[in-house]
Short mmCIF file of C-alpha atoms in Angstrom, two decimals:
data_model
loop_
_atom_site.label_atom_id
_atom_site.label_comp_id
_atom_site.label_asym_id
_atom_site.label_seq_id
_atom_site.Cartn_x
_atom_site.Cartn_y
_atom_site.Cartn_z
CA MET Q 201 22.12 26.41 30.23
CA SER Q 202 23.75 23.89 32.55
CA LEU Q 203 23.41 20.14 32.26
CA LEU Q 204 21.82 18.32 35.21
CA VAL Q 205 23.96 15.41 36.36
CA LYS Q 206 22.45 12.63 38.45
CA ILE Q 207 24.42 9.86 40.10
CA CYS Q 208 22.00 7.06 40.94
CA GLY Q 209 22.20 4.02 43.17
CA LEU Q 210 24.47 5.51 45.81
CA SER Q 211 24.74 3.35 48.91
CA THR Q 212 27.78 4.42 50.93
CA ARG Q 213 28.84 7.61 52.60
CA GLU Q 214 32.16 7.64 50.73
CA THR Q 215 30.62 7.49 47.27
CA LEU Q 216 27.85 9.91 48.21
CA ASP Q 217 30.45 12.40 49.43
CA THR Q 218 32.42 11.90 46.22
CA ALA Q 219 29.36 12.65 44.10
CA LEU Q 220 28.50 15.74 46.12
CA GLU Q 221 32.05 17.08 46.14
CA ALA Q 222 32.37 16.49 42.39
CA GLY Q 223 29.27 18.58 41.80
CA ALA Q 224 26.39 16.19 41.15
CA ASP Q 225 23.07 18.04 40.89
CA MET Q 226 21.00 15.01 41.91
CA VAL Q 227 21.82 11.95 43.98
CA GLY Q 228 19.61 8.89 43.57
CA PHE Q 229 18.72 6.27 46.15
CA VAL Q 230 17.16 2.96 45.09
CA PHE Q 231 14.29 1.34 46.96
CA PHE Q 232 13.72 -1.87 45.02
CA SER Q 233 14.79 -5.14 46.60
CA PRO Q 234 15.85 -7.02 43.39
CA SER Q 235 18.43 -4.30 42.73
CA PRO Q 236 22.00 -4.63 44.05
CA ARG Q 237 21.68 -0.93 44.91
CA HIS Q 238 18.62 -1.36 47.15
CA LEU Q 239 18.78 0.59 50.41
CA SER Q 240 17.23 -0.10 53.78
CA LEU Q 241 15.29 2.80 55.26
CA GLU Q 242 17.90 3.08 58.01
CA THR Q 243 20.75 3.50 55.54
CA ALA Q 244 18.68 5.91 53.47
CA ARG Q 245 18.06 8.06 56.52
CA GLU Q 246 21.79 8.24 57.30
CA LEU Q 247 22.77 9.05 53.73
CA GLY Q 248 19.95 11.54 53.32
CA ARG Q 249 21.22 13.52 56.27
CA GLU Q 250 24.65 13.71 54.65
CA VAL Q 251 23.33 15.53 51.60
CA LYS Q 252 22.55 18.71 53.56
CA GLY Q 253 21.06 20.54 50.62
CA ARG Q 254 24.09 20.15 48.38
CA ALA Q 255 22.10 18.23 45.76
CA ALA Q 256 18.53 17.14 45.15
CA LYS Q 257 17.69 13.77 46.71
CA VAL Q 258 15.86 11.43 44.36
CA ALA Q 259 13.99 8.34 45.55
CA LEU Q 260 13.78 5.62 42.90
CA THR Q 261 10.90 3.18 43.25
CA VAL Q 262 9.32 0.53 41.02
CA ASP Q 263 5.53 0.17 41.21
CA ALA Q 264 5.61 0.96 44.92
CA ASP Q 265 2.37 1.12 46.89
CA ASP Q 266 1.35 4.14 48.97
CA ALA Q 267 2.57 2.67 52.27
CA THR Q 268 6.02 2.02 50.84
CA LEU Q 269 6.21 5.48 49.33
CA GLU Q 270 5.09 7.07 52.57
CA ASN Q 271 7.89 5.33 54.51
CA ILE Q 272 10.45 6.42 51.93
CA VAL Q 273 9.26 10.02 51.86
CA GLU Q 274 9.23 10.29 55.64
CA THR Q 275 12.69 8.73 55.93
CA LEU Q 276 14.64 10.28 53.05
CA ARG Q 277 12.65 13.48 52.54
CA PRO Q 278 13.44 13.49 48.82
CA GLU Q 279 13.03 16.45 46.50
CA LEU Q 280 11.95 14.20 43.63
CA LEU Q 281 10.26 10.83 43.20
CA GLN Q 282 11.53 8.69 40.30
CA LEU Q 283 8.92 6.20 39.14
CA HIS Q 284 10.75 3.45 37.28
CA GLY Q 285 8.04 0.82 36.90
CA LYS Q 286 4.87 0.35 34.91
CA GLU Q 287 2.98 3.08 36.73
CA THR Q 288 0.00 4.28 34.72
CA ILE Q 289 -0.68 7.91 33.93
CA ALA Q 290 -3.43 7.87 36.56
CA ARG Q 291 -1.04 6.39 39.13
CA VAL Q 292 1.56 9.08 38.45
CA ARG Q 293 -1.12 11.73 38.92
CA ASP Q 294 -2.26 10.15 42.19
CA ILE Q 295 1.27 9.92 43.60
CA LYS Q 296 1.91 13.58 42.85
CA ALA Q 297 -1.32 14.58 44.55
CA LYS Q 298 -0.85 12.38 47.59
CA PHE Q 299 2.79 13.22 48.36
CA SER Q 300 2.99 16.78 47.00
CA LEU Q 301 6.36 16.10 45.42
CA PRO Q 302 7.63 16.50 41.86
CA VAL Q 303 7.67 13.26 39.91
CA MET Q 304 10.06 12.03 37.23
CA LYS Q 305 8.53 9.23 35.15
CA VAL Q 306 10.85 6.81 33.41
CA ILE Q 307 10.02 5.84 29.83
CA ALA Q 308 11.68 2.63 28.64
CA VAL Q 309 12.88 3.00 25.05
CA GLU Q 310 13.81 0.45 22.42
CA THR Q 311 11.94 1.64 19.32
CA SER Q 312 10.03 4.76 18.29
CA ALA Q 313 6.80 2.98 19.26
CA ASP Q 314 7.84 3.27 22.90
CA LEU Q 315 7.37 7.04 22.68
CA ALA Q 316 3.64 6.74 21.98
CA ALA Q 317 2.77 6.99 25.68
CA LEU Q 318 4.93 10.06 26.16
CA PRO Q 319 2.24 12.79 25.75
CA GLY Q 320 0.08 11.25 28.45
CA TYR Q 321 2.90 10.97 30.95
CA ALA Q 322 4.19 14.43 30.04
CA SER Q 323 0.79 15.83 30.99
CA VAL Q 324 1.14 14.66 34.60
CA ALA Q 325 4.87 14.29 35.35
CA ASP Q 326 7.31 17.10 36.11
CA ARG Q 327 10.23 15.50 34.32
CA ILE Q 328 10.83 12.55 32.00
CA LEU Q 329 13.75 10.14 32.10
CA PHE Q 330 14.41 8.03 29.01
CA ASP Q 331 16.10 4.71 29.77
CA ALA Q 332 16.92 1.62 27.73
CA ARG Q 333 14.20 -1.02 27.80
CA ALA Q 334 15.22 -4.02 29.88
CA PRO Q 335 15.35 -7.35 28.05
CA LYS Q 336 12.59 -9.89 28.62
CA GLY Q 337 13.14 -11.84 31.80
CA ALA Q 338 15.17 -9.11 33.52
CA THR Q 339 14.56 -8.84 37.25
CA ARG Q 340 14.74 -5.07 37.25
CA PRO Q 341 13.84 -2.33 34.75
CA GLY Q 342 17.07 -0.35 34.80
CA GLY Q 343 20.66 -0.15 35.99
CA LEU Q 344 21.64 -2.85 33.50
CA GLY Q 345 24.21 -0.92 31.49
CA ALA Q 346 22.18 -1.11 28.28
CA VAL Q 347 22.23 1.77 25.78
CA PHE Q 348 19.31 2.77 23.57
CA ASP Q 349 19.39 4.61 20.26
CA TRP Q 350 19.54 8.28 21.23
CA HIS Q 351 18.59 9.24 17.68
CA LEU Q 352 15.02 8.26 18.59
CA LEU Q 353 14.90 11.48 20.61
CA GLU Q 354 16.37 13.75 17.92
CA LYS Q 355 13.05 15.19 16.74
CA LEU Q 356 11.34 15.06 20.09
CA ASP Q 357 8.97 17.97 20.70
CA LEU Q 358 8.75 17.89 24.48
CA LYS Q 359 8.22 21.00 26.55
CA LEU Q 360 8.94 19.10 29.76
CA PRO Q 361 12.53 18.81 31.04
CA PHE Q 362 14.00 15.42 30.23
CA MET Q 363 17.07 13.34 31.02
CA VAL Q 364 18.67 10.29 29.44
CA SER Q 365 20.11 7.21 31.09
CA GLY Q 366 21.07 3.68 30.13
CA GLY Q 367 24.64 2.54 29.69
CA LEU Q 368 26.12 6.02 30.07
CA SER Q 369 29.77 6.46 30.99
CA ALA Q 370 32.45 9.12 30.81
CA ASP Q 371 33.24 7.82 27.32
CA ASN Q 372 29.82 8.28 25.73
CA VAL Q 373 28.01 10.96 27.74
CA ALA Q 374 29.03 13.75 25.35
CA GLU Q 375 27.59 11.88 22.37
CA ALA Q 376 24.39 11.12 24.29
CA VAL Q 377 23.86 14.79 25.03
CA ARG Q 378 24.78 15.90 21.52
CA VAL Q 379 22.33 13.53 19.84
CA SER Q 380 19.42 13.61 22.30
CA ARG Q 381 19.69 17.29 23.31
CA ALA Q 382 18.76 16.17 26.82
CA GLY Q 383 18.94 18.64 29.65
CA GLY Q 384 20.25 16.03 32.05
CA VAL Q 385 22.07 12.70 32.32
CA ASP Q 386 21.66 9.89 34.81
CA VAL Q 387 24.28 7.22 35.48
CA SER Q 388 24.45 4.18 37.72
CA SER Q 389 26.25 1.10 36.39
CA GLY Q 390 28.59 3.30 34.34
CA VAL Q 391 30.32 4.47 37.53
CA GLU Q 392 30.61 1.06 39.17
CA SER Q 393 33.46 -1.43 39.52
CA SER Q 394 30.90 -4.24 39.96
CA PRO Q 395 27.09 -4.31 40.23
CA GLY Q 396 26.05 -2.04 43.08
CA VAL Q 397 29.61 -0.99 43.97
CA LYS Q 398 30.29 2.62 43.02
CA ASP Q 399 33.83 3.67 42.16
CA PRO Q 400 34.81 7.16 43.39
CA GLU Q 401 37.19 7.78 40.50
CA LEU Q 402 34.60 6.74 37.92
CA ILE Q 403 32.08 9.09 39.56
CA ARG Q 404 34.52 11.99 39.32
CA ASN Q 405 35.40 11.13 35.72
CA PHE Q 406 31.77 10.94 34.68
CA ILE Q 407 30.83 14.28 36.22
CA ARG Q 408 33.91 15.89 34.68
CA ALA Q 409 33.00 14.51 31.25
CA ALA Q 410 29.36 15.56 31.63
CA ARG Q 411 30.34 19.10 32.57
CA ALA Q 412 32.57 19.28 29.50
CA THR Q 413 29.48 18.73 27.32
CA GLU Q 414 27.74 21.86 28.58
CA GLU Q 415 29.32 23.96 25.86
CA LEU Q 416 27.59 21.72 23.31
CA MET Q 417 24.23 22.80 24.74
CA VAL Q 418 24.74 26.47 24.05
CA ARG Q 419 25.95 26.20 20.46
#
């Protein structure tokens, strides 16, 4: 079983090409103006064309309305929608139905109580992404470099595919996979030299380290 590796928040052709050449399975594009990784539709169109089927394109949105989602879907033509806000179970269901695309719902985690909503979301989403809960007052829900306690996922009984994110880097990705038993990892700030600025070498190092954990998954 291979580990899915997602590089999120890509915004330049150089770093996108680096991620693709290094073997990323998913490449994420952020459509949320408070984020330093936010893309215009024009840039998203250009980068989307560069992917050419080499990885799955993921559109990250935060509580986006239908009109915004429609523009993103028409422009990027993503394979997956990542819902990173406070979307309700009903909203996730409606988005799937309206856009006929797989949906990955993000669950913010700080304590075990945060997993209470998981069964409901798992009943409508195609994939779950566990991320660290943003601190109060944060202007965005993710991409902050915060790590959550992966042990909270140790006894998770989830039939749906799931990924982990939040403060991952080449140094800790193996431990994250070992503890959480996640089938995928998602990184953004952990491959940046400054907020929103991806570093090609860090991207390569992260994907190399993530691939090295695959043998842990088959033991």
